[in-house]
Short mmCIF file of C-alpha atoms in Angstrom, two decimals:
data_model
loop_
_atom_site.label_atom_id
_atom_site.label_comp_id
_atom_site.label_asym_id
_atom_site.label_seq_id
_atom_site.Cartn_x
_atom_site.Cartn_y
_atom_site.Cartn_z
CA MET A 164 76.65 90.74 167.11
CA THR A 165 79.93 90.16 167.79
CA SER A 166 82.37 89.95 171.14
CA ASP A 167 85.65 88.99 172.38
CA THR A 168 83.65 86.68 174.44
CA LYS A 169 81.71 83.45 173.31
CA GLY A 170 78.27 84.11 173.69
CA ASP A 171 77.98 87.72 174.47
CA SER A 172 75.68 89.70 172.84
CA THR A 173 74.85 92.52 175.18
CA SER A 174 77.66 93.48 177.36
CA SER A 175 79.42 96.92 176.52
CA LYS A 176 82.30 94.91 174.76
CA ALA A 177 79.83 93.30 172.18
CA GLN A 178 79.18 95.12 168.86
CA GLU A 179 76.47 95.05 166.20
CA LEU A 180 77.18 94.54 162.66
CA MET A 181 75.40 95.58 159.74
CA LEU A 182 75.65 95.33 156.04
CA TRP A 183 73.62 97.44 153.90
CA LEU A 184 73.35 96.32 150.68
CA TYR A 185 70.18 99.00 149.72
CA TRP A 186 69.50 102.09 151.18
CA HIS A 187 67.60 104.93 150.27
CA GLY A 188 64.71 108.01 151.22
CA GLY A 189 66.87 109.48 154.41
CA GLN A 190 67.52 106.56 156.39
CA VAL A 191 71.02 106.69 157.64
CA PRO A 192 73.18 104.70 160.08
CA ILE A 193 74.64 105.38 163.32
CA GLY A 194 77.70 107.70 162.83
CA TRP A 195 76.05 108.91 159.63
CA ALA A 196 76.55 112.78 161.10
CA GLU A 197 80.29 112.43 161.51
CA GLY A 198 81.41 110.71 158.32
CA PRO A 199 82.87 107.40 157.29
CA THR A 200 85.48 105.80 159.03
CA ALA A 201 86.86 103.83 156.14
CA THR A 202 86.15 102.99 152.42
CA ILE A 203 86.28 99.27 151.63
CA ASN A 204 87.13 98.38 147.65
CA GLY A 205 86.77 95.03 146.28
CA LEU A 206 84.06 93.43 148.43
CA PHE A 207 81.29 91.19 146.71
CA GLY A 208 82.47 93.10 143.50
CA LYS A 209 82.22 96.37 143.98
CA ASP A 210 84.42 99.17 145.05
CA GLY A 211 83.59 102.09 147.54
CA TRP A 212 81.89 100.60 150.23
CA LYS A 213 81.79 103.30 153.38
CA LEU A 214 82.08 102.35 157.04
CA TYR A 215 80.50 104.60 159.77
CA GLN A 216 80.45 103.81 163.40
CA GLY A 217 78.74 105.16 166.30
CA LEU A 218 77.29 104.26 169.74
CA ASN A 219 73.47 103.12 170.37
CA ARG A 220 72.52 105.29 172.84
CA ASP A 221 69.81 102.31 173.34
CA THR A 222 71.75 99.62 174.17
CA GLY A 223 75.34 100.90 175.05
CA ILE A 224 77.02 99.18 171.69
CA VAL A 225 79.13 100.17 169.11
CA VAL A 226 77.29 99.69 165.67
CA SER A 227 79.39 99.47 162.51
CA SER A 228 77.54 99.58 159.52
CA LEU A 229 78.85 99.36 156.05
CA LEU A 230 77.09 100.50 153.02
CA ALA A 231 76.96 99.56 149.53
CA PRO A 232 78.35 102.22 147.30
CA GLU A 233 75.76 104.72 146.31
CA ASP A 234 75.90 104.66 143.28
CA ASP A 235 76.50 100.57 142.68
CA MET A 236 74.15 98.95 145.33
CA PHE A 237 72.21 95.74 145.36
CA GLY A 238 68.78 95.91 143.86
CA GLY A 239 66.37 98.84 143.97
CA ALA A 240 63.62 100.08 144.96
CA GLU A 241 61.64 97.47 143.30
CA GLY A 242 63.56 94.77 144.71
CA GLY A 243 67.10 92.61 144.02
CA GLN A 244 69.04 89.86 145.51
CA PHE A 245 72.25 89.20 147.02
CA SER A 246 74.54 85.99 147.52
CA GLY A 247 77.68 85.98 148.82
CA ASP A 248 79.73 84.70 151.55
CA ILE A 249 79.61 87.18 154.77
CA LYS A 250 82.88 85.89 155.97
CA ASP A 251 84.63 88.22 153.24
CA TRP A 252 82.66 91.45 155.06
CA LEU A 253 83.63 90.13 158.52
CA VAL A 254 87.27 89.66 157.16
CA ALA A 255 87.37 93.15 155.44
CA LEU A 256 85.94 94.46 158.92
CA ALA A 257 88.87 93.15 160.86
CA LYS A 258 91.51 94.14 158.18
CA ASN A 259 90.19 98.02 159.34
CA GLY A 260 90.58 97.46 162.99
CA VAL A 261 86.73 97.10 163.57
CA PHE A 262 87.53 93.91 165.84
CA GLU A 263 89.93 91.36 165.81
CA GLU A 264 90.41 87.97 163.79
CA THR A 265 89.38 85.80 166.89
CA THR A 266 86.69 87.94 167.83
CA PHE A 267 83.38 85.63 168.06
CA VAL A 268 80.23 86.29 166.10
CA ASN A 269 77.72 85.06 168.35
CA VAL A 270 74.37 86.17 166.74
CA GLY A 271 73.12 86.53 163.25
CA ASN A 272 69.84 87.57 161.29
CA ALA A 273 68.90 89.65 158.53
CA GLY A 274 66.12 91.62 157.33
CA ASN A 275 64.85 95.27 156.06
CA GLU A 276 64.23 97.93 157.99
CA PRO A 277 61.44 100.12 156.19
CA TYR A 278 60.39 103.61 158.11
CA TRP A 279 57.59 105.19 155.57
CA GLY A 280 55.05 104.01 153.04
CA ASP A 281 53.44 100.58 152.54
CA VAL A 282 55.93 97.68 152.32
CA PHE A 283 55.86 93.83 151.43
CA PHE A 284 58.70 91.61 151.89
CA ASP A 285 58.79 88.01 150.12
CA ASN A 286 62.26 87.23 151.53
CA THR A 287 64.30 84.20 151.94
CA LEU A 288 67.16 83.88 153.80
CA GLY A 289 70.21 81.08 154.48
CA LEU A 290 72.71 81.75 157.16
CA ARG A 291 74.91 79.62 158.61
CA ILE A 292 77.34 80.24 161.31
CA ASN A 293 79.92 77.99 162.97
CA LEU A 294 81.56 78.68 166.31
#
């Protein structure tokens, strides 16, 4: 979650950012129906990242989702891994006008969002945010 105000993660000025490293099966981000608002190249060694944006009607917060290129995602249905500096993602979003470079990152987390079938997770996450 980002905001112009340090510590804010719930007001209408806050934004939710999502980085989709692997996706399939019909699950799509908020804003999918309107189409991508930008294409970002050269992020984490891949070209063709698509940015989707839309309002989460439940929270009133804008969600910006950056999806890995459909033909060059991280991992697959059998699993995968990702290692990278999330700051590169944030800088790419700032360069595309999603937020100002002075915006605060107030909340950070990671996870998976399965929506069908049987799922087993074995995840390790290392995340450090310096405010």
